[in-house]
Amino acid sequence: MKDGAQVVLNDNGNYGKFSHLLASQDRDYLLSPTGAQVKVSDLEGRVVGLLFAANWYPPCRGFTQILVGIYEELKSRVPQLEIVYVSSDENLDAFNSFYGNMPWLAIPFSDLETKKSLTRKYDVEAVPCLILLQPDDRKEHVTVRDGVELIYRYGIQAYPFSNERLEQLQKEDKVKRDNQTLTNLLANHHRDYVLSHTHTGLKKRIMDPVPGDGCCSCTQVPVAWLVGKTIGLYFSAEWCVPCAKFTPKLISVYEKIKHELAGKGEEDFEVVLISSDRDQASFDSYYSTMPWLALPFGDPEIKNLVRHYNVQGIPWLVIIGPDGKTITVHGRSLINLYQENAYPFTNAKVEELEKQLEEEAKGLPALVYHEGHRHDLNLVSDGNGGGPFICCVCDEQGSSWAYQCLQCGYEVHPKCVRTVERHDNNV
C-alpha cells in the first residue's frame, strides 16, 4: 500500500469490511463527483450499494436515472447511505461522461483488478446490477443481490435495502394482492374517478367536467362505474417507440371487442391509460389519440401501480377481472398472439385458443420456402424446437407454432408466411 495509506481496523484487528472490498495495494480511496478523493474507510458503518453498469448499454442509463433520484432523496435525510460505481465502460472518456451524471462515489476507471475482483465475488453476469451491503456484517446471506429489481419495484420504500425489509415489503404485497379491488387500485382519498374524452358509450349523467386536471376536454368517470367489468391497465407513454407501434394495434382490438359486446347489449370491457409521459402537454397529445379512459397525468397512484405490478418496461398491459383480481400481466402478448379473440383473457380462454392453434397446425406444411428468405423454414412448436419469439415479418411476439430457419434462426408466425416457389439458384 502506498506511503501514508491506512485502512480501518475493527475491534479484532482485521481490515474493515469495505476497505477489504474496495481498496487495493496502491489505493485507499474512491473518486467523488467533485474529483476529490474519499477514503474507503469513510464507508464503514454505512449501507453501501455497488452499482455495476456501463454507459454503452441503454438499460444502464435508464436505471441509473431512477437510482439518482432515489439516492438524492435518501441522502438528504439518511447520510448513512452510499453507492459506489463499478464501471464496465469501454474507455476513460466514456467513464468520465457517464460518471459525470452520478452523485455518488466510484472506483477509478484504471483499477481493473478491483473491478474484476468484485465482479467475480458477486458473480455479476449482466448489467445493470446493484449489490446492497449492510454495515458491520460479514455474513454473505445478508447481502441483497437483486438490488435493481428491488429499486424498480419498491423505490425509496426499500431502504435500508436489507433482507428483513424485503420480507416485510413482500408480506405487505401479499396482503394487497389478497385484498385487491378495482377501487383500491385506481382510486384514492383525493380522487374517485378516471378521465374520459371520447366515451360516447358512457351515459352523460355519470360524467362531470374535470377541474384542475390539465386535460381541459376531459370528463370524470367514477371508478365505481368500472367495477364488475374486465379492465386493461395500459402502461404507456408518447416518447416510447415500442408503444407507438403497439398502441394502434390495441386501439383496433379494443374497438372490435367493444363492437362485439355492444351487439350483445353489454359494456363489460374498458382500458385505462397509466401514463409515463414526462409533461402534461405530452400526456394530452398522446391521450387524445386513444378511445379509452386514463388516470390523470402525474397522479400518485401511477407510481403505486408501477410498483404493484413490477412494471420494468413499456408498453405493458395488465388485465383485471370483473372480481377486481389480476387475470394476467401479459396482456400485450395475448393481444399480439390472438388479437380480439383473446377477450376475456382468462386462463380458460387462452387454453381454448392454444388448442385451436394446435388443430390449425395439423393442416400446415412441415416445410415452406418464404418470400424474402433464402433458406427453407421448418414448422416448430414449443415442444419441438420452438418457444417464445419475435416474428421477423411483423416484429411482434409469438409463441407456440412458428416457421423457423434452422440455419440462421429466422422465425415468423405461420400467418405471416408468404410461400413462393423455391429456385435452386437461391440456395
Coordinates of C-alpha atoms in Angstrom, one line a residue:
M1 CA 0.0 0.0 0.0
K2 CA 1.3 3.5 -0.8
D3 CA 3.0 5.6 1.8
G4 CA 0.7 7.1 4.3
A5 CA -2.3 5.0 3.3
Q6 CA -4.4 3.4 6.1
V7 CA -7.3 1.1 6.4
V8 CA -9.7 0.9 9.3
L9 CA -9.2 -2.0 11.7
N10 CA -12.2 -3.4 13.6
D11 CA -12.1 -4.4 17.2
N12 CA -10.5 -7.8 16.3
G13 CA -7.6 -6.1 14.4
N14 CA -8.9 -7.1 11.0
Y15 CA -9.4 -4.8 8.0
G16 CA -12.7 -3.0 7.8
K17 CA -15.3 -4.7 5.6
F18 CA -15.4 -2.0 2.9
S19 CA -11.7 -1.4 3.0
H20 CA -11.1 -5.0 2.3
L21 CA -13.5 -5.0 -0.7
L22 CA -12.9 -1.6 -2.3
A23 CA -9.3 -0.6 -1.5
S24 CA -6.2 -2.0 -3.2
Q25 CA -2.4 -2.2 -2.6
D26 CA -2.0 1.1 -4.4
R27 CA -5.2 2.9 -3.5
D28 CA -7.2 3.6 -0.3
Y29 CA -9.7 6.0 -1.7
L30 CA -12.6 6.3 -4.1
L31 CA -13.5 9.1 -6.5
S32 CA -16.2 11.6 -5.8
P33 CA -18.2 13.6 -8.3
T34 CA -16.2 16.7 -7.4
G35 CA -12.9 15.0 -8.3
A36 CA -11.9 14.8 -4.6
Q37 CA -10.6 11.5 -3.1
V38 CA -12.8 9.9 -0.4
K39 CA -11.2 7.4 2.0
V40 CA -12.7 3.9 1.6
S41 CA -12.6 3.8 5.4
D42 CA -15.3 6.5 5.5
L43 CA -17.8 3.9 4.3
E44 CA -17.5 1.8 7.4
G45 CA -20.8 1.6 9.2
R46 CA -22.9 2.6 6.2
V47 CA -25.3 0.8 3.8
V48 CA -23.4 0.6 0.6
G49 CA -24.6 -0.2 -2.9
L50 CA -22.2 -1.5 -5.6
L51 CA -23.6 -0.4 -9.0
F52 CA -22.2 -2.4 -11.9
A53 CA -23.1 -0.6 -15.1
A54 CA -21.8 0.8 -18.4
N55 CA -22.6 3.9 -20.5
W56 CA -23.0 1.9 -23.7
Y57 CA -26.0 -0.2 -22.5
P58 CA -29.3 1.7 -22.6
P59 CA -30.9 -0.2 -19.6
C60 CA -28.0 1.0 -17.5
R61 CA -28.7 4.6 -18.4
G62 CA -32.4 4.2 -17.7
F63 CA -31.8 2.5 -14.3
T64 CA -29.1 5.0 -13.3
Q65 CA -31.5 7.9 -13.8
I66 CA -34.0 6.3 -11.5
L67 CA -31.4 5.5 -8.9
V68 CA -30.1 9.0 -8.9
G69 CA -33.5 10.3 -7.9
I70 CA -33.8 7.8 -5.0
Y71 CA -30.2 8.4 -3.9
E72 CA -30.6 12.1 -3.7
E73 CA -33.9 11.9 -1.8
L74 CA -32.5 9.5 0.7
K75 CA -29.1 11.2 1.2
S76 CA -30.9 14.4 2.2
R77 CA -32.2 12.6 5.3
V78 CA -30.2 9.4 5.6
P79 CA -26.4 10.2 5.4
Q80 CA -25.6 6.5 6.2
L81 CA -26.2 5.5 2.6
E82 CA -23.6 5.4 -0.2
I83 CA -23.3 4.0 -3.6
V84 CA -20.1 3.1 -5.5
Y85 CA -19.9 2.9 -9.3
V86 CA -18.1 -0.2 -10.6
S87 CA -17.6 0.7 -14.3
S88 CA -17.7 -1.5 -17.4
D89 CA -17.2 1.4 -19.7
E90 CA -15.1 0.9 -22.8
N91 CA -12.6 3.8 -22.2
L92 CA -11.8 6.6 -19.8
D93 CA -13.7 9.2 -21.8
A94 CA -16.9 7.1 -21.7
F95 CA -16.4 6.6 -18.0
N96 CA -16.0 10.3 -17.3
S97 CA -19.1 11.1 -19.4
F98 CA -21.3 8.5 -17.7
Y99 CA -19.9 9.1 -14.2
G100 CA -20.4 12.8 -14.7
N101 CA -24.2 12.2 -14.3
M102 CA -23.8 10.3 -11.0
P103 CA -23.8 11.9 -7.5
W104 CA -22.0 9.1 -5.7
L105 CA -18.6 7.6 -5.5
A106 CA -16.7 5.4 -8.0
I107 CA -13.8 3.0 -8.2
P108 CA -11.2 4.7 -10.5
F109 CA -11.5 3.5 -14.1
S110 CA -7.9 2.4 -14.2
D111 CA -8.3 0.0 -11.3
L112 CA -9.2 -3.0 -13.4
E113 CA -8.2 -5.6 -10.8
T114 CA -10.6 -4.4 -8.1
K115 CA -13.4 -4.2 -10.6
K116 CA -12.7 -7.8 -11.8
S117 CA -12.4 -9.0 -8.2
L118 CA -15.8 -7.5 -7.3
T119 CA -17.4 -8.9 -10.5
R120 CA -16.2 -12.4 -9.6
K121 CA -17.1 -12.2 -5.9
Y122 CA -20.7 -11.2 -6.6
D123 CA -21.0 -13.4 -9.7
V124 CA -22.1 -10.4 -11.9
E125 CA -23.2 -11.7 -15.2
A126 CA -25.2 -8.8 -16.6
V127 CA -25.6 -5.0 -16.1
P128 CA -27.1 -3.1 -14.6
C129 CA -26.6 -4.9 -11.3
L130 CA -26.9 -3.4 -7.8
I131 CA -25.4 -5.3 -4.9
L132 CA -26.5 -3.9 -1.5
L133 CA -24.2 -4.4 1.5
Q134 CA -25.2 -3.9 5.1
P135 CA -22.8 -2.3 7.6
D136 CA -20.7 -4.3 10.0
D137 CA -21.9 -7.6 9.0
R138 CA -19.7 -10.2 7.3
K139 CA -22.4 -12.8 6.7
E140 CA -22.9 -13.3 3.0
H141 CA -26.6 -14.2 3.4
V142 CA -27.4 -10.7 4.4
T143 CA -26.2 -9.3 1.1
V144 CA -29.0 -8.3 -1.3
R145 CA -28.0 -9.2 -4.8
D146 CA -31.2 -8.2 -6.7
G147 CA -31.0 -4.5 -6.0
V148 CA -32.1 -3.5 -9.5
E149 CA -35.4 -5.3 -9.1
L150 CA -35.8 -4.0 -5.6
I151 CA -35.4 -0.4 -6.7
Y152 CA -37.7 -0.8 -9.7
R153 CA -40.4 -2.5 -7.5
Y154 CA -40.2 -0.5 -4.3
G155 CA -38.1 2.6 -4.9
I156 CA -37.4 4.6 -1.8
Q157 CA -39.6 2.4 0.4
A158 CA -37.0 -0.4 0.1
Y159 CA -34.5 1.4 2.4
P160 CA -32.4 0.2 4.2
F161 CA -32.3 -2.5 1.5
S162 CA -32.0 -5.4 3.9
N163 CA -33.5 -8.9 3.6
E164 CA -35.6 -8.1 6.6
R165 CA -37.1 -5.1 4.9
L166 CA -37.6 -7.0 1.7
E167 CA -39.5 -9.7 3.6
Q168 CA -41.7 -7.1 5.2
L169 CA -42.5 -5.5 1.8
Q170 CA -43.3 -8.9 0.3
K171 CA -45.7 -9.6 3.1
E172 CA -47.4 -6.2 2.5
D173 CA -47.6 -7.1 -1.2
K174 CA -49.3 -10.3 -0.4
V175 CA -51.9 -8.5 1.8
K176 CA -52.5 -6.1 -1.0
R177 CA -53.0 -8.8 -3.6
D178 CA -55.3 -10.8 -1.3
N179 CA -57.4 -7.6 -0.7
Q180 CA -57.1 -6.2 -4.2
T181 CA -60.2 -4.5 -5.6
L182 CA -60.5 -2.2 -8.6
T183 CA -61.4 0.7 -6.4
N184 CA -58.2 0.4 -4.2
L185 CA -56.1 0.0 -7.4
L186 CA -57.4 3.1 -9.2
A187 CA -58.9 5.5 -6.6
N188 CA -57.5 7.2 -3.5
H189 CA -58.7 9.6 -0.8
H190 CA -58.5 12.6 -3.2
R191 CA -59.8 11.1 -6.4
D192 CA -62.6 8.6 -7.1
Y193 CA -62.7 8.9 -10.9
V194 CA -60.8 8.3 -14.1
L195 CA -60.7 10.6 -17.1
S196 CA -62.6 10.3 -20.4
H197 CA -62.7 12.5 -23.5
T198 CA -64.3 10.4 -26.3
H199 CA -66.5 7.9 -24.5
T200 CA -69.8 8.1 -26.4
G201 CA -70.8 4.8 -24.8
L202 CA -71.0 6.4 -21.3
K203 CA -74.2 7.9 -20.1
K204 CA -73.8 11.7 -19.7
R205 CA -75.3 11.7 -16.3
I206 CA -72.3 9.9 -14.8
M207 CA -69.8 12.3 -16.4
D208 CA -68.7 15.6 -14.9
P209 CA -66.2 18.2 -16.1
V210 CA -62.7 17.8 -14.7
P211 CA -61.5 20.8 -12.7
G212 CA -57.7 21.3 -12.5
D213 CA -56.7 18.0 -14.1
G214 CA -54.9 19.6 -17.0
C215 CA -56.9 17.8 -19.7
C216 CA -59.4 20.6 -20.4
S217 CA -61.6 18.5 -22.7
C218 CA -61.9 15.6 -20.3
T219 CA -64.7 14.5 -18.1
Q220 CA -64.9 12.4 -15.0
V221 CA -66.0 8.7 -14.9
P222 CA -66.5 7.3 -11.4
V223 CA -64.2 4.3 -10.7
A224 CA -67.4 2.7 -9.3
W225 CA -68.8 2.5 -12.8
L226 CA -65.9 0.2 -13.8
V227 CA -66.5 -2.3 -11.0
G228 CA -67.6 -5.6 -12.4
K229 CA -66.0 -5.1 -15.8
T230 CA -62.9 -6.6 -17.4
I231 CA -60.3 -3.8 -17.3
G232 CA -57.0 -3.4 -19.1
L233 CA -54.4 -1.2 -17.4
Y234 CA -52.3 0.2 -20.2
F235 CA -48.8 1.4 -19.1
S236 CA -47.5 3.5 -21.9
A237 CA -46.0 6.9 -22.9
E238 CA -45.8 9.1 -26.0
W239 CA -41.9 9.0 -26.0
C240 CA -41.8 5.2 -26.1
V241 CA -41.1 3.8 -29.6
P242 CA -42.5 0.3 -28.9
C243 CA -45.6 2.0 -27.5
A244 CA -46.1 3.9 -30.8
K245 CA -46.3 0.6 -32.6
F246 CA -48.4 -1.3 -30.1
T247 CA -51.0 1.4 -29.3
P248 CA -52.7 1.4 -32.8
K249 CA -53.0 -2.4 -32.6
L250 CA -54.5 -2.1 -29.1
I251 CA -57.0 0.6 -30.3
S252 CA -58.1 -1.7 -33.1
V253 CA -58.5 -4.7 -30.8
Y254 CA -60.3 -2.5 -28.2
E255 CA -62.8 -1.2 -30.8
K256 CA -63.5 -4.7 -32.1
I257 CA -64.1 -6.1 -28.6
K258 CA -66.4 -3.1 -27.8
H259 CA -68.3 -3.5 -31.0
E260 CA -68.9 -7.2 -30.4
L261 CA -70.0 -6.6 -26.8
A262 CA -72.3 -3.8 -28.0
G263 CA -74.0 -6.2 -30.3
K264 CA -74.9 -8.3 -27.2
G265 CA -76.0 -5.2 -25.3
E266 CA -73.0 -5.4 -23.0
E267 CA -70.4 -2.8 -21.8
D268 CA -68.1 -5.1 -19.9
F269 CA -64.6 -4.1 -21.2
E270 CA -62.6 -0.9 -20.7
V271 CA -58.9 0.2 -20.9
V272 CA -57.3 2.8 -18.6
L273 CA -54.1 4.5 -19.6
I274 CA -51.4 4.6 -16.9
S275 CA -49.2 7.3 -18.4
S276 CA -45.4 7.6 -18.0
D277 CA -45.3 10.8 -20.1
R278 CA -42.9 13.5 -19.0
D279 CA -45.2 16.5 -19.0
Q280 CA -48.9 17.5 -19.3
A281 CA -48.6 18.5 -22.9
S282 CA -47.2 15.1 -24.0
F283 CA -49.9 13.3 -22.0
D284 CA -52.7 15.4 -23.6
S285 CA -51.3 14.9 -27.1
Y286 CA -50.9 11.1 -26.6
Y287 CA -54.2 10.5 -24.8
S288 CA -56.1 12.4 -27.5
T289 CA -55.3 9.6 -29.9
M290 CA -57.0 7.0 -27.6
P291 CA -60.6 6.0 -27.3
W292 CA -60.5 4.8 -23.7
L293 CA -60.1 6.1 -20.1
A294 CA -57.0 7.4 -18.2
L295 CA -55.6 8.3 -14.8
P296 CA -54.8 12.0 -14.6
F297 CA -51.2 12.9 -15.5
G298 CA -48.8 12.7 -12.6
D299 CA -51.4 11.0 -10.3
P300 CA -49.7 9.4 -7.3
E301 CA -51.4 6.1 -8.0
I302 CA -49.4 5.7 -11.2
K303 CA -46.2 5.0 -9.2
N304 CA -48.1 2.7 -6.9
L305 CA -49.4 0.7 -9.8
V306 CA -46.0 0.5 -11.5
R307 CA -44.6 -0.8 -8.2
H308 CA -47.6 -3.2 -7.6
Y309 CA -47.2 -4.8 -11.0
N310 CA -43.4 -4.6 -11.1
V311 CA -43.5 -2.8 -14.4
Q312 CA -39.9 -2.6 -15.7
G313 CA -40.7 -1.7 -19.4
I314 CA -43.5 -0.3 -21.5
P315 CA -45.8 -1.0 -23.3
W316 CA -47.2 -3.2 -20.5
L317 CA -50.9 -4.3 -20.4
V318 CA -52.4 -5.8 -17.2
I319 CA -55.8 -7.4 -17.3
I320 CA -58.1 -7.1 -14.2
G321 CA -61.1 -9.4 -14.0
P322 CA -64.7 -8.5 -13.0
D323 CA -63.9 -9.5 -9.4
G324 CA -61.1 -6.9 -9.2
K325 CA -58.4 -9.5 -9.2
T326 CA -55.5 -9.7 -11.7
I327 CA -56.0 -12.1 -14.5
T328 CA -52.7 -11.6 -16.3
V329 CA -49.8 -9.1 -16.6
H330 CA -49.1 -10.5 -20.1
G331 CA -52.0 -8.7 -21.9
R332 CA -49.7 -7.3 -24.5
S333 CA -48.5 -10.8 -25.5
L334 CA -52.1 -12.1 -25.7
I335 CA -53.1 -9.2 -27.9
N336 CA -50.2 -9.8 -30.2
L337 CA -51.0 -13.5 -30.4
Y338 CA -54.7 -13.6 -30.5
Q339 CA -55.9 -10.0 -31.1
E340 CA -59.6 -9.5 -30.1
N341 CA -60.1 -13.3 -29.8
A342 CA -58.1 -13.1 -26.5
Y343 CA -61.0 -11.5 -24.7
P344 CA -61.8 -12.0 -21.8
F345 CA -58.1 -13.0 -21.3
T346 CA -58.8 -15.8 -18.8
N347 CA -56.7 -19.0 -18.5
A348 CA -59.7 -20.9 -19.8
K349 CA -59.8 -18.7 -22.9
V350 CA -56.1 -18.9 -23.5
E351 CA -56.2 -22.7 -23.2
E352 CA -59.1 -22.8 -25.7
L353 CA -57.1 -20.6 -28.2
E354 CA -54.0 -22.8 -27.8
K355 CA -56.0 -25.9 -28.6
Q356 CA -57.4 -24.2 -31.6
L357 CA -53.9 -23.4 -32.8
E358 CA -52.9 -27.0 -32.3
E359 CA -55.7 -28.1 -34.5
E360 CA -54.9 -25.5 -37.2
A361 CA -51.3 -26.5 -37.2
K362 CA -52.2 -30.0 -38.2
G363 CA -53.0 -28.7 -41.6
L364 CA -49.8 -26.7 -42.0
P365 CA -47.0 -27.9 -44.2
A366 CA -43.9 -29.1 -42.3
L367 CA -41.5 -27.1 -44.7
V368 CA -42.1 -23.9 -46.6
Y369 CA -40.0 -21.5 -48.7
H370 CA -40.8 -18.0 -47.6
E371 CA -40.5 -14.9 -49.8
G372 CA -37.6 -12.8 -48.9
H373 CA -35.6 -15.6 -47.1
R374 CA -33.1 -17.9 -48.8
H375 CA -33.4 -20.9 -46.6
D376 CA -36.2 -23.4 -46.0
L377 CA -38.4 -22.8 -42.9
N378 CA -39.4 -25.6 -40.7
L379 CA -42.6 -25.8 -38.7
V380 CA -41.8 -25.9 -35.0
S381 CA -43.7 -25.8 -31.7
D382 CA -43.0 -25.3 -28.0
G383 CA -42.2 -28.9 -27.5
N384 CA -40.3 -29.3 -30.8
G385 CA -37.6 -26.8 -31.1
G386 CA -39.8 -23.7 -30.8
G387 CA -40.7 -21.3 -28.0
P388 CA -41.4 -17.6 -27.5
F389 CA -40.0 -15.5 -30.4
I390 CA -40.3 -12.2 -32.3
C391 CA -41.7 -12.5 -35.8
C392 CA -39.2 -11.3 -38.4
V393 CA -42.1 -10.1 -40.6
C394 CA -44.5 -8.2 -38.3
D395 CA -41.9 -7.7 -35.5
E396 CA -44.4 -8.8 -32.8
Q397 CA -44.3 -11.5 -30.2
G398 CA -45.1 -15.1 -30.9
S399 CA -45.2 -18.5 -29.2
S400 CA -46.5 -22.0 -29.8
W401 CA -46.2 -22.6 -33.5
A402 CA -43.7 -20.9 -35.8
Y403 CA -41.8 -21.3 -39.0
Q404 CA -38.1 -21.3 -38.2
C405 CA -34.9 -21.3 -40.2
L406 CA -32.6 -23.9 -38.6
Q407 CA -29.6 -22.3 -40.3
C408 CA -29.9 -18.7 -39.1
G409 CA -32.7 -18.6 -36.5
Y410 CA -35.2 -16.6 -38.7
E411 CA -38.7 -17.1 -37.3
V412 CA -42.2 -16.0 -38.5
H413 CA -45.8 -16.5 -37.5
P414 CA -47.5 -19.1 -39.7
K415 CA -50.0 -16.3 -40.6
C416 CA -47.1 -14.1 -41.9
V417 CA -45.6 -16.7 -44.2
R418 CA -45.7 -15.8 -47.9
T419 CA -45.0 -19.0 -49.7
V420 CA -43.1 -18.9 -53.0
E421 CA -41.7 -21.5 -55.3
R422 CA -38.2 -22.4 -54.4
H423 CA -35.4 -22.0 -57.0
D424 CA -32.2 -23.9 -56.5
N425 CA -30.0 -21.0 -57.5
N426 CA -31.2 -19.0 -54.5
V427 CA -29.9 -21.6 -52.1

